[in-house]
Short mmCIF file of C-alpha atoms in Angstrom, two decimals:
data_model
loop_
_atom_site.label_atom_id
_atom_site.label_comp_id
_atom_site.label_asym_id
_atom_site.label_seq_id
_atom_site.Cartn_x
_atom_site.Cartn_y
_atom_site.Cartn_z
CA UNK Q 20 -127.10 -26.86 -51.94
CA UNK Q 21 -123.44 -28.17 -53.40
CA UNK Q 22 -122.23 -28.56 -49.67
CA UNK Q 23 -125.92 -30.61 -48.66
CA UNK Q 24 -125.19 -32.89 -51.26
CA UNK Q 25 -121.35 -33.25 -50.66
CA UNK Q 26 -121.50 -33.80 -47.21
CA UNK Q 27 -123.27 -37.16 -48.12
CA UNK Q 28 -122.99 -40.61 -46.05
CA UNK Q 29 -120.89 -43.38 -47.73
CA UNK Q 30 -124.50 -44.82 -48.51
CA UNK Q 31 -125.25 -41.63 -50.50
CA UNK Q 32 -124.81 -42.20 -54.14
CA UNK Q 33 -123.90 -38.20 -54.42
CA UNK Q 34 -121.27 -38.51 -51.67
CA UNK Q 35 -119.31 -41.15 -53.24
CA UNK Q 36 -119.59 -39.14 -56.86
CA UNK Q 37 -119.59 -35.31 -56.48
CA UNK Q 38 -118.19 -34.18 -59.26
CA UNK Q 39 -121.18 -34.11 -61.35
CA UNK Q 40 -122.98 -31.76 -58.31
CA UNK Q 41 -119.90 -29.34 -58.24
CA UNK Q 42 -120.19 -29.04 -62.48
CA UNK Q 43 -123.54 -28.21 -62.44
CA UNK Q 44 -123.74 -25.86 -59.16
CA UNK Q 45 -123.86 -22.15 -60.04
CA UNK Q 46 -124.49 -20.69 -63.84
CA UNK Q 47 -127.93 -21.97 -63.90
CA UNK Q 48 -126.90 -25.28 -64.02
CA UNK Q 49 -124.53 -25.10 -67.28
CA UNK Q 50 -121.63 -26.80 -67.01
CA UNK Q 51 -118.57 -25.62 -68.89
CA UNK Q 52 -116.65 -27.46 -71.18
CA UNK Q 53 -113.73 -28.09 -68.87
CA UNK Q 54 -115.90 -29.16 -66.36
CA UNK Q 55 -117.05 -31.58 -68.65
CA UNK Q 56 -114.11 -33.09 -69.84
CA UNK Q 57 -113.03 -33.14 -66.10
CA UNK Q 58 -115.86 -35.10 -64.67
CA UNK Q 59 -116.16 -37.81 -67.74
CA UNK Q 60 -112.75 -38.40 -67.57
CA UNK Q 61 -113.23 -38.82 -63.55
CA UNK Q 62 -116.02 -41.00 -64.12
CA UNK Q 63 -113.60 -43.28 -66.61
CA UNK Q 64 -110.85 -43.13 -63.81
CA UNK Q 65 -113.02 -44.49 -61.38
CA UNK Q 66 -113.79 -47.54 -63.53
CA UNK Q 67 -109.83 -48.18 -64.50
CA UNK Q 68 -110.50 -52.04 -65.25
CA UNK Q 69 -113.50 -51.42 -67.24
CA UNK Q 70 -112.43 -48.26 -69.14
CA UNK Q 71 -109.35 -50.17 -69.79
CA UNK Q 72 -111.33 -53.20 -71.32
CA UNK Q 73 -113.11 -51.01 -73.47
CA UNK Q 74 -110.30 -49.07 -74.56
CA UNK Q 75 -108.17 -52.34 -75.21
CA UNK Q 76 -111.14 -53.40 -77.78
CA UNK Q 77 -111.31 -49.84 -79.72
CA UNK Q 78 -107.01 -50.10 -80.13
CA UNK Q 79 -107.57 -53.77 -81.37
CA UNK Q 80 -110.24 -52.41 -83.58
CA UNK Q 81 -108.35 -49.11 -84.62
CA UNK Q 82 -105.48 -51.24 -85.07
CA UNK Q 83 -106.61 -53.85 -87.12
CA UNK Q 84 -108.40 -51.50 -89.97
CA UNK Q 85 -104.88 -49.20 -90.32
CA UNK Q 86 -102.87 -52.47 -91.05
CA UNK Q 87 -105.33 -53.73 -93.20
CA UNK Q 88 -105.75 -50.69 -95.31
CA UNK Q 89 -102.38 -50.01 -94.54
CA UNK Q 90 -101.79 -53.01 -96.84
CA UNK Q 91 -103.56 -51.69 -99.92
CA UNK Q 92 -102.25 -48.75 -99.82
CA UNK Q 93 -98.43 -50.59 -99.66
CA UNK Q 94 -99.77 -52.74 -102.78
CA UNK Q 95 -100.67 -49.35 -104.62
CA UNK Q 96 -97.12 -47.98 -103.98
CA UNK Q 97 -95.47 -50.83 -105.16
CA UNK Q 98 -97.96 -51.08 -108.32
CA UNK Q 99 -96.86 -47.56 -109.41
CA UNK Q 100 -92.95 -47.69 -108.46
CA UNK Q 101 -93.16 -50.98 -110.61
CA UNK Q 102 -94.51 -48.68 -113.77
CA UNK Q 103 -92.70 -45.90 -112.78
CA UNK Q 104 -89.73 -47.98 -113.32
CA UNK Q 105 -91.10 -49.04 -116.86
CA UNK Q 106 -90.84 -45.27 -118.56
CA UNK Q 107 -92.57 -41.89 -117.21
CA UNK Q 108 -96.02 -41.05 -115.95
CA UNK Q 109 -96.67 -38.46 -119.31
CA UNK Q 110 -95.42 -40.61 -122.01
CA UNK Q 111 -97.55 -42.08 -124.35
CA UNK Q 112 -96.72 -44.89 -127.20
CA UNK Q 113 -98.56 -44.56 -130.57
CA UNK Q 114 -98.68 -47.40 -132.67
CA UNK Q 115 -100.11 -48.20 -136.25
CA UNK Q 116 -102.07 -50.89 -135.13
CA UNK Q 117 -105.47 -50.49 -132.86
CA UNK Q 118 -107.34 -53.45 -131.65
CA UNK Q 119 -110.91 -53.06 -130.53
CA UNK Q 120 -113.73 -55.11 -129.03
CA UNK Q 121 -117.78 -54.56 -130.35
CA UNK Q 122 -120.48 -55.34 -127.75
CA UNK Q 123 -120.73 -58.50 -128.76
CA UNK Q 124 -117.06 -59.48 -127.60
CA UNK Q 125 -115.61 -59.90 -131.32
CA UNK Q 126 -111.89 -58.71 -132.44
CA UNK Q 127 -110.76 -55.98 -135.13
CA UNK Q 128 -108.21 -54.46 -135.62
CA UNK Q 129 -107.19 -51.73 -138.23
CA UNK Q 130 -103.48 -50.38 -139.42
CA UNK Q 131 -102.91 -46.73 -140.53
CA UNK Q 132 -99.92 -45.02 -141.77
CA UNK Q 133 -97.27 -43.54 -139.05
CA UNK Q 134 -94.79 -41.57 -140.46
CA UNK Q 135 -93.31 -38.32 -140.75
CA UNK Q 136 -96.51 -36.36 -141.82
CA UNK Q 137 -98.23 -38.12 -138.77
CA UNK Q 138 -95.21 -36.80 -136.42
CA UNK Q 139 -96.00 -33.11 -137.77
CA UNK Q 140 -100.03 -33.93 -136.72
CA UNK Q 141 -99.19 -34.75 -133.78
CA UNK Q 142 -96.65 -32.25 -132.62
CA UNK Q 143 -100.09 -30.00 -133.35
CA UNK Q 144 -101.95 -31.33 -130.50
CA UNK Q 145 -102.22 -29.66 -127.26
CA UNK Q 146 -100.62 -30.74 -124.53
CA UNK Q 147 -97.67 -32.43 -126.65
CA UNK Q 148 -94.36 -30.85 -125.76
CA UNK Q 149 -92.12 -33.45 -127.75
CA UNK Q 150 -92.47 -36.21 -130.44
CA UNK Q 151 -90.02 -39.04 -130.66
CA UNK Q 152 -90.39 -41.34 -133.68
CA UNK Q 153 -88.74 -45.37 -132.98
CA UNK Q 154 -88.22 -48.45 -135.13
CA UNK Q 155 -86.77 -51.56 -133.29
CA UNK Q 156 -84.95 -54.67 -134.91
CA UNK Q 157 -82.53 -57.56 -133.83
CA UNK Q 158 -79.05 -58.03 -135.16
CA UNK Q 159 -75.82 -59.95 -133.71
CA UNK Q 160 -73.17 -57.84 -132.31
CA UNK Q 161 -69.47 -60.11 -132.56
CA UNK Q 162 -66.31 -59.14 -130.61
CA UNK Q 163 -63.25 -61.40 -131.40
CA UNK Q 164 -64.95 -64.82 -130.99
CA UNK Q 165 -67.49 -63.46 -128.55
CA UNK Q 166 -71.59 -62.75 -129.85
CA UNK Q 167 -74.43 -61.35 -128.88
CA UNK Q 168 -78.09 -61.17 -129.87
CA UNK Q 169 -79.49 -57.39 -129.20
CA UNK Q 170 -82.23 -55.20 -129.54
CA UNK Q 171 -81.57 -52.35 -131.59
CA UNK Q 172 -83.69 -48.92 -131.21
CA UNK Q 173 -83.39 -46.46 -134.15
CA UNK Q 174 -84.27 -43.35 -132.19
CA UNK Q 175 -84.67 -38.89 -132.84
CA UNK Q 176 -81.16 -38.49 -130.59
CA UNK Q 177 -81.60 -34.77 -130.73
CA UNK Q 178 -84.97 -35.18 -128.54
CA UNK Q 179 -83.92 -38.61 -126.72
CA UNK Q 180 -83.15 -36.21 -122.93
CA UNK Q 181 -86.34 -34.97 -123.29
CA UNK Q 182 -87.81 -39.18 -122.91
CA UNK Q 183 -85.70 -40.02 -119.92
CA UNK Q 184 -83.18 -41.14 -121.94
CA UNK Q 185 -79.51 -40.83 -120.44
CA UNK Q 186 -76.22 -42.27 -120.93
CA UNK Q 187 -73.87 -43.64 -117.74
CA UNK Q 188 -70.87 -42.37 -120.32
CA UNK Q 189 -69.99 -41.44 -123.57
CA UNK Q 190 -72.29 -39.97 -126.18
CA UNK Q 191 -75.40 -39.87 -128.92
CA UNK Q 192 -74.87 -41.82 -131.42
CA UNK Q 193 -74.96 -39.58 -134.95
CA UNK Q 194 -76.49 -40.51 -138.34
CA UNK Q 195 -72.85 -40.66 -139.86
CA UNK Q 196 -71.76 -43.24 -141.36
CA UNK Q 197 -68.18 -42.62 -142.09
CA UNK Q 198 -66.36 -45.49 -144.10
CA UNK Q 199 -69.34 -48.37 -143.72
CA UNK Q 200 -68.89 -47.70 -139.43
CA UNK Q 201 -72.00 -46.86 -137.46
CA UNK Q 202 -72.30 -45.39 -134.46
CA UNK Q 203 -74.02 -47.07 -131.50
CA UNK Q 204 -74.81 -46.78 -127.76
CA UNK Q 205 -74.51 -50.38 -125.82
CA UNK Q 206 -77.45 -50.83 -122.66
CA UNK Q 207 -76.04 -50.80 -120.03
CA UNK Q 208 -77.26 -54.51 -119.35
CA UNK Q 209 -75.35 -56.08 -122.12
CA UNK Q 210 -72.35 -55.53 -120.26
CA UNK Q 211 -73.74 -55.44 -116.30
CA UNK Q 212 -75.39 -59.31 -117.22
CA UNK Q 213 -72.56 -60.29 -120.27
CA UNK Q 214 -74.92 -60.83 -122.96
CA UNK Q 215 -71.88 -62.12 -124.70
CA UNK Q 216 -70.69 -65.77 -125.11
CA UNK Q 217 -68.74 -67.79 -127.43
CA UNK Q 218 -71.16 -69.66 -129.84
CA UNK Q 219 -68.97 -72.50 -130.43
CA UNK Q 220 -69.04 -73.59 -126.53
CA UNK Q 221 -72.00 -72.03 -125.02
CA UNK Q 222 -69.67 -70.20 -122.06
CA UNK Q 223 -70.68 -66.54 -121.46
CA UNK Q 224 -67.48 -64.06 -121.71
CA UNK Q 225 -66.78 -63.25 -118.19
CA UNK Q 226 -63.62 -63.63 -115.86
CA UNK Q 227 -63.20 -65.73 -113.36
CA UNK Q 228 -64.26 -63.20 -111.07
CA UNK Q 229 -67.82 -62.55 -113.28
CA UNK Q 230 -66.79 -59.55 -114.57
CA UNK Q 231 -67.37 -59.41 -118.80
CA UNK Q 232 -65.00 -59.58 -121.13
CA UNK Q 233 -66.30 -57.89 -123.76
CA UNK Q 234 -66.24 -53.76 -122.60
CA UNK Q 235 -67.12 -50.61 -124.05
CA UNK Q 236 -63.39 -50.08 -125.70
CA UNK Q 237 -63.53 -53.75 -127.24
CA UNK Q 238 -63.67 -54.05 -131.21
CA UNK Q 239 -67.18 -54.32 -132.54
CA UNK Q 240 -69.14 -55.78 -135.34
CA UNK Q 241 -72.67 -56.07 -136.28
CA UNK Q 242 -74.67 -58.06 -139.27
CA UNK Q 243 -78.09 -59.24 -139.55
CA UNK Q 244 -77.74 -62.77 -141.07
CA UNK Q 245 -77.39 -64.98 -138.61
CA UNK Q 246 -76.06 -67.50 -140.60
CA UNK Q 247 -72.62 -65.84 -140.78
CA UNK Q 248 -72.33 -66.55 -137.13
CA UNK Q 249 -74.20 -70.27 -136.59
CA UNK Q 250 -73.10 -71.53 -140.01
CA UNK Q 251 -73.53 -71.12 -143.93
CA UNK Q 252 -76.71 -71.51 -145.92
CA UNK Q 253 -76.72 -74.11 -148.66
CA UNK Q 254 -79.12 -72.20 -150.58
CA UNK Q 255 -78.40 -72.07 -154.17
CA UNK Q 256 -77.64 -68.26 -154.64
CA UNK Q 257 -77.67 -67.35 -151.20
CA UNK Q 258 -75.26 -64.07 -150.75
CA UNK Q 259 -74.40 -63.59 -147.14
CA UNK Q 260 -75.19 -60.95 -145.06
CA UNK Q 261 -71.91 -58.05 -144.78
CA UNK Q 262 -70.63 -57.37 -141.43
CA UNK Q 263 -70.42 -53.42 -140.33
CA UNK Q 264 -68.41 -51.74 -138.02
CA UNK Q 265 -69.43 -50.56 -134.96
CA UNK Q 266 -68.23 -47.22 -133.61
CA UNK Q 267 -69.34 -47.92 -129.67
CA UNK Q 268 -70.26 -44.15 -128.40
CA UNK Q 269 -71.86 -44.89 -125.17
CA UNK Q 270 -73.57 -46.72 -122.21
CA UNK Q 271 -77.39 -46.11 -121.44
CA UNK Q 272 -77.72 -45.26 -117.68
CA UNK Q 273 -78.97 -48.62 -115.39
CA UNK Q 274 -82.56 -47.28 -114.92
CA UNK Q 275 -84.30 -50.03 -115.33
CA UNK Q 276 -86.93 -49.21 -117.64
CA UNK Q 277 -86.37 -50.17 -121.68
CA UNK Q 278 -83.53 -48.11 -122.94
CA UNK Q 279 -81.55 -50.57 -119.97
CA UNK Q 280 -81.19 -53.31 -122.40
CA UNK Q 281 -81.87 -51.46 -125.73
CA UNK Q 282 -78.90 -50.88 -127.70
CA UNK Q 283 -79.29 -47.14 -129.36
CA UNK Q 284 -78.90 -46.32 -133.04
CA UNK Q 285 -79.70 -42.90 -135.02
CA UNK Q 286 -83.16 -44.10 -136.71
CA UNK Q 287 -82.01 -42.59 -140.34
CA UNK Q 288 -78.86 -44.75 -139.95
CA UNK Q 289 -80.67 -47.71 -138.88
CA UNK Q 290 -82.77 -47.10 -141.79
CA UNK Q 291 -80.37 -47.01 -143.86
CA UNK Q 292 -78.93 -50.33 -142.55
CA UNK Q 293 -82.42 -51.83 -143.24
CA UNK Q 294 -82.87 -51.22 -146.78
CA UNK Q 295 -79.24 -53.23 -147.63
CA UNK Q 296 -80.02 -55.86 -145.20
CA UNK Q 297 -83.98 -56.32 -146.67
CA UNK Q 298 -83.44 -60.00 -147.10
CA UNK Q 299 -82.67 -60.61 -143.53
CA UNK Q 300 -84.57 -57.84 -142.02
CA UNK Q 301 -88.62 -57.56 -142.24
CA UNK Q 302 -88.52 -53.91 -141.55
CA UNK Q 303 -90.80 -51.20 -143.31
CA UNK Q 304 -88.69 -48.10 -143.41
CA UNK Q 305 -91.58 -45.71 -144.87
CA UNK Q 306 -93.58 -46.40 -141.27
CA UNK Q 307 -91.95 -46.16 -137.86
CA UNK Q 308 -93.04 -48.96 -135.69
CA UNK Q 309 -94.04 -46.59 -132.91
CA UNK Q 310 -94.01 -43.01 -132.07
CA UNK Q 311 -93.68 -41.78 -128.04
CA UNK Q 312 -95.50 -38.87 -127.18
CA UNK Q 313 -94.01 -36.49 -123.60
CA UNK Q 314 -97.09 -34.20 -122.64
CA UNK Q 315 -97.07 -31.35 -120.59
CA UNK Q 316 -98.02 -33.24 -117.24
CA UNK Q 317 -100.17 -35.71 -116.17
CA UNK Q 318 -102.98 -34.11 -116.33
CA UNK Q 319 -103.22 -33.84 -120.32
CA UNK Q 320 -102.06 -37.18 -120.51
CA UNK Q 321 -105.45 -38.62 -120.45
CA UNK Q 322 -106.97 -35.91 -123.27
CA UNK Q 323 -103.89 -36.31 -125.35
CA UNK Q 324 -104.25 -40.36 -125.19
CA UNK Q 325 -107.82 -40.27 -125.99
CA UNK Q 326 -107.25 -37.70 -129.06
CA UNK Q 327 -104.66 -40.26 -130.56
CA UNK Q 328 -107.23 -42.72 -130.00
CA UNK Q 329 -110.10 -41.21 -131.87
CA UNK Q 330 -107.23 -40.63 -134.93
CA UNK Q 331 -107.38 -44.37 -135.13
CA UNK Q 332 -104.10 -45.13 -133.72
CA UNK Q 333 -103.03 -48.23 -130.71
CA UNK Q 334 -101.88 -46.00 -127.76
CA UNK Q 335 -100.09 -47.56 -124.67
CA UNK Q 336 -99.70 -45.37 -121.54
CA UNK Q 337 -98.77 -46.00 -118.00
CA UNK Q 338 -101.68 -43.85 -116.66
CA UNK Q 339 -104.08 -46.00 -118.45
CA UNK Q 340 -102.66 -49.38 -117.02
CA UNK Q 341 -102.37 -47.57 -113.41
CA UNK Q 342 -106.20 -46.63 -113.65
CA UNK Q 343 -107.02 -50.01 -114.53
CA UNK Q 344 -104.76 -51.94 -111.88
CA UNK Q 345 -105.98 -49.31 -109.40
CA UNK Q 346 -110.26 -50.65 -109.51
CA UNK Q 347 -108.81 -54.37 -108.56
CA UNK Q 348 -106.45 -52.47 -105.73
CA UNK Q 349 -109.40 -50.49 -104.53
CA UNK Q 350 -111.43 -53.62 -104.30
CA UNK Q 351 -108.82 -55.43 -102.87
CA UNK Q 352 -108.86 -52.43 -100.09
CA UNK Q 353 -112.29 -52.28 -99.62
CA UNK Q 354 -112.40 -55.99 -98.62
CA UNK Q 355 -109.21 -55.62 -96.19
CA UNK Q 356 -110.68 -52.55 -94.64
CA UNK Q 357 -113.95 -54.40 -94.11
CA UNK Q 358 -111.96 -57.31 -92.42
CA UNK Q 359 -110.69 -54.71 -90.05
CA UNK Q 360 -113.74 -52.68 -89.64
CA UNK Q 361 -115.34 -56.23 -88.13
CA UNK Q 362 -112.96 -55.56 -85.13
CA UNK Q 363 -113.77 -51.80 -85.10
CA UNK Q 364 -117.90 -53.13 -84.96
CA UNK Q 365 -117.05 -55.06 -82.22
CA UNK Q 366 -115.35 -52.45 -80.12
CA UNK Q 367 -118.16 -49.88 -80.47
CA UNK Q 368 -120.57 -52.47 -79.22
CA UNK Q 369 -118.06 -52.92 -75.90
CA UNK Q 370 -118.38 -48.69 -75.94
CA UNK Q 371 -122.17 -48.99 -75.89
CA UNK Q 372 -122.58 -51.62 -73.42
CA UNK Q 373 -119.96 -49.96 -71.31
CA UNK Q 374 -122.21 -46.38 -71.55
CA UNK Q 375 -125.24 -48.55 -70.88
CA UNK Q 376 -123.64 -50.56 -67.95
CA UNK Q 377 -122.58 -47.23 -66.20
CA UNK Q 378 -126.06 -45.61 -66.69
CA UNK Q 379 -127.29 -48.09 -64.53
CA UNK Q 380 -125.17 -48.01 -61.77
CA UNK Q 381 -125.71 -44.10 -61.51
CA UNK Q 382 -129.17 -43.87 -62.28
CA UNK Q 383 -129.46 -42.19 -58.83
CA UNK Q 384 -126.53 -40.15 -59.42
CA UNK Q 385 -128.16 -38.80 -62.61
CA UNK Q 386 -131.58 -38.13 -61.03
CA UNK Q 387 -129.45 -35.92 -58.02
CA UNK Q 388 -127.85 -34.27 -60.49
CA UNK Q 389 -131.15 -33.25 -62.50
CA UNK Q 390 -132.80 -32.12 -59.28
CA UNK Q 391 -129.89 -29.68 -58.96
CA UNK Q 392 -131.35 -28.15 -62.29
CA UNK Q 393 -127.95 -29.74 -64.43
CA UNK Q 394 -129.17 -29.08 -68.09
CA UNK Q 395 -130.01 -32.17 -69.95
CA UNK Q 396 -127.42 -31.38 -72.93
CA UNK Q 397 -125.10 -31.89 -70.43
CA UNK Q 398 -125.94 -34.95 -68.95
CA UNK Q 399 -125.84 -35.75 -72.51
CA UNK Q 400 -122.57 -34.40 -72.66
CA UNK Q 401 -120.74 -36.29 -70.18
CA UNK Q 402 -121.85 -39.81 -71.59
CA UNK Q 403 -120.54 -38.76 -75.35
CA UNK Q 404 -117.33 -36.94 -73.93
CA UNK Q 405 -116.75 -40.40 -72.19
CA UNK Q 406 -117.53 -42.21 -75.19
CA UNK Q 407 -115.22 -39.51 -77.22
CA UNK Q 408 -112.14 -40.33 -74.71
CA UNK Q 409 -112.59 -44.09 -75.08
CA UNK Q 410 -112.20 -43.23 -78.94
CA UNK Q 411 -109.13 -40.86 -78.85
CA UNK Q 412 -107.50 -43.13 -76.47
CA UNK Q 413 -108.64 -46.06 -78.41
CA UNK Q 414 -107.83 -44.60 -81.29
CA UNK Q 415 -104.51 -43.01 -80.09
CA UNK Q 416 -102.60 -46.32 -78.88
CA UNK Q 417 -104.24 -48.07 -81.97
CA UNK Q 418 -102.11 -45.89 -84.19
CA UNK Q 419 -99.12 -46.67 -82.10
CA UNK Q 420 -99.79 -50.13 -82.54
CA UNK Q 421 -100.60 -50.25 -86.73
CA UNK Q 422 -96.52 -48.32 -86.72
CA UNK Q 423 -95.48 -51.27 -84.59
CA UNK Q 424 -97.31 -54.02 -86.70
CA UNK Q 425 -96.52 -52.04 -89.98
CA UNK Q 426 -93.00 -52.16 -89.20
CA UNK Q 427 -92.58 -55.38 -88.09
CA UNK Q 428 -94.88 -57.13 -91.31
CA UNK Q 429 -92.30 -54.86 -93.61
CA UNK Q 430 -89.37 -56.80 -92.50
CA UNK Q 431 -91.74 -59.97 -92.99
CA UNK Q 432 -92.58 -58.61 -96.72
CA UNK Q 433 -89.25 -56.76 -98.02
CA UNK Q 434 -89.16 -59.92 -100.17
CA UNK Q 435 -92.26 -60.28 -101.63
CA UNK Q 436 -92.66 -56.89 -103.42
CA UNK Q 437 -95.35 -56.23 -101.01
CA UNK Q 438 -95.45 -53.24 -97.52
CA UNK Q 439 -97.22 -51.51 -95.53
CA UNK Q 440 -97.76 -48.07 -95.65
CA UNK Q 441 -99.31 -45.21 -93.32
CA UNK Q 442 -99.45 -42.00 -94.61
CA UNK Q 443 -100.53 -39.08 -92.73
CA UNK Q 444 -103.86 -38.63 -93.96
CA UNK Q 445 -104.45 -42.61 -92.75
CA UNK Q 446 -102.76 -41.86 -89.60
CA UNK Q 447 -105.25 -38.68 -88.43
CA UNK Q 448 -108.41 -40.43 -89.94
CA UNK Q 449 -107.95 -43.37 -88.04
CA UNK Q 450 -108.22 -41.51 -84.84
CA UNK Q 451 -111.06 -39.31 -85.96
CA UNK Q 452 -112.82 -42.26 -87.53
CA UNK Q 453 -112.42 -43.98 -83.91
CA UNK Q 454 -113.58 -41.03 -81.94
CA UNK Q 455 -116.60 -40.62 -84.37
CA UNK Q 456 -117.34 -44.33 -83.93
CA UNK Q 457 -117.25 -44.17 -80.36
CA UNK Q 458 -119.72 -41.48 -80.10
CA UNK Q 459 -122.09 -42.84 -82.63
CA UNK Q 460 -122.29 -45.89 -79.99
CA UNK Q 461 -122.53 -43.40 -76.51
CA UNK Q 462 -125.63 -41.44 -79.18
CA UNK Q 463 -128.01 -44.08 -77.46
CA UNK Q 464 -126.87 -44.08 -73.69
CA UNK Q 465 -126.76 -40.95 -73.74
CA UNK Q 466 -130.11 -40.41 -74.37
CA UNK Q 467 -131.32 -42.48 -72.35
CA UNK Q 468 -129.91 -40.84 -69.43
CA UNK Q 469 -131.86 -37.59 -71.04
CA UNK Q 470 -134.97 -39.43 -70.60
CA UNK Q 471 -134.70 -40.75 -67.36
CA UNK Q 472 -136.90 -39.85 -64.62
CA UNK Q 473 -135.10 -37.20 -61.88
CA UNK Q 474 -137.89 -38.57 -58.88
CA UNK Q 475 -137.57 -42.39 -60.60
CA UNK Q 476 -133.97 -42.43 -60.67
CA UNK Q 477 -133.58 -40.90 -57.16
CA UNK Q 478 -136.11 -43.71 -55.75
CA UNK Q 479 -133.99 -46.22 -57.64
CA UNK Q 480 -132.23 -49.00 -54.87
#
């Protein structure tokens, strides 16, 4: 019967397209799988210019969704590196003060006691593997005729490792306070952007080459009334502020984060410090200003933070903020993945048409190859296998394209804190989300060859 059929004029629809009638002959009519990826890919190689066409639209379409979503997931990244950079993923900050919001959108707040009995509470929770009570202050550090204004941290050193904290030299700073000296630790950016200058001219303390005068081995001193520096109160029994010596111990590492420009004090000498210097200094030494909590991992950060929370206590975390920048991100994805999934629309509508356009130029083909007893899954078959190379394909080159674009827009971006990113997981979905599409949109064509009459289609001109 295979060899009747074959030997077909040019006239005869079977002679010009045999493969289908070599599938199906023998086995009943089943055609095996090769056979069917054989003959729909055939039938696609036939029709080069319009498989191409097609295939062109699903890579615009694959393409265009992978950048696009490509670009949230680049705005995520960046989101998180930026926090990262800010402290670590299972720290949280307690503080005495928690603000709330009723129903009805009205402020509260409330204040509760954070001290050394609320470090031993807390160290009791699970999930909390180290406590690290802070208070914070400014002061004005003088070297020869040089200032500067700084941030002072009065820190736990013996558990400061444990909170990221590290040093680019030197070491802790201790609670001694040998002779009226104190020991310190400089950030590293008070030296790195010369926080110093001379307050009589307004010039910073650098070199001619922009390097800072002021270093680690210079002579230090530090007070808290600034009016030993910018000039002399009039005030009748005004007693000045004293100046202390500064033993400098250390530089914090250049990480970015806090501790960068922070300058480090034991907190029991700071404290100390803050009850002779009252008068200049509004600092309540029975509280700590805040307390930072490491957990375990990540995964108890959120338990841990909500615990504190229900205590009555403020808590800050970089897990909560991430959580809450992430819902505008997502949104911000879903609407650049719908931009892109326009494109995708488009391209399975070219797949259908292109299924329904080549149903009707073989409608006799079909009806020949029913009449040889070819099962109707299979005629099925090869329509959605065609379909399912137009999507691979489609989807395939699309992927090569997104890398292409992605690089290309990252050179465009490196400036604006913005990227694009693939990751796997993108990369292998886009081509299985393209392949899927494409066969949703050969579903209909293909059943309609099902249906088709094997007499009607045979009598079709």
């Amino acid at each position: 019967m295979g060899r009747r059929w074959r030997g077909g004029g040019r006239g005869s629809c079977c002679g010009r397209h045999p493969v289908e009638e070599e599938a199906c002959e023998g086995a009943g009519g089943r055609m095996k799988f090769a056979d069917l990826l054989r003959t729909a890919f055939l039938n696609l190689w036939r029709r080069k210019l319009r498989a191409f066409l097609t295939v062109l639209g699903m890579v615009i379409g694959t393409s265009s969704i992978v950048v696009m979503v490509s670009l949230g997931i680049g705005m995520r990244e960046a989101m998180i590196e930026s926090y990262s950079q800010m402290g670590s993923m299972t720290n949280i900050t307690v503080t005495r003060w928690n603000y709330s919001v009723d129903e009805n959108g009205n402020y509260s707040s409330s204040e509760k006691d954070l001290n050394k009995k609320t470090l031993e509470t807390f160290k009791q929770i699970p999930g909390v593997e180290a406590v690290m009570p802070r208070i914070t202050t400014w002061g004005l550090v003088k070297s020869g005729r040089y200032v500067a204004d700084i941030s002072i941290m009065g820190i736990d050193t013996s558990v400061a490792e444990q909170f990221g904290i590290t040093l680019a030299e030197g070491t802790m700073p201790s609670a001694r306070t040998t002779g009226g000296t104190y020991d310190i630790v400089f950030g590293s950016d008070l030296f790195q952007y010369s926080y110093f200058y001379d307050p009589n001219t307004g010039r910073q303390a650098v070199d001619k080459d922009g390097n800072s005068k002021v270093t680690l081995d210079s002579r230090f001193q530090l007070t808290f009334d600034y009016n030993n520096v910018y000039g002399g109160s009039s005030m009748e029994g005004y007693t000045p502020g004293k100046f202390y010596r500064l033993n400098a111990t250390g530089v914090t590492a250049a990480s970015g984060n806090e501790f960068s420009y922070y300058c480090l004090m034991d907190i029991e000498a700071l404290k100390k410090l803050a009850k002779e210097n009252s008068t200049f200094m509004n600092l309540d030494t029975s509280n700590y200003n805040e307390v930072i909590l490491k957990c375990a991992d990540t995964e108890t950060v959120a338990s841990v933070n909500q615990t504190i929370k229900d205590m009555g206590y403020g808590t800050q975390c970089l897990q909560e903020w991430i959580e809450q920048s992430e819902q505008s991100i997502k949104q911000t994805q879903y609407l650049l993945g719908a931009i892109g999934g326009v494109s995708l629309l488009v391209a399975a509508i070219g797949i259908m048409n292109t299924m329904m356009m080549s149903i009707y130029e073989r409608t006799k083909e079909i009806g020949i190859i029913k009449v040889l007893g070819c099962r109707m899954s299979n005629i099925a078959g090869m329509f959605l296998t065609e379909s399912a190379y137009i999507g691979f394909f489609g989807g395939a080159l699309g992927l090569g394209v997104s890398y292409t674009l992605s690089i290309v827009l990252n050179k465009f971006l490196s400036d604006s804190g913005m990227h694009s990113s693939i990751p796997l997981y993108l990369a292998f979905g886009a081509v299985a989300f393209s392949i899927l599409v494409a066969l949703i949109s050969g579903l209909y064509p293909a059943f309609r060859a099902m249906r088709l009459s094997p007499l009607a289609a045979i009598r079709n001109e």
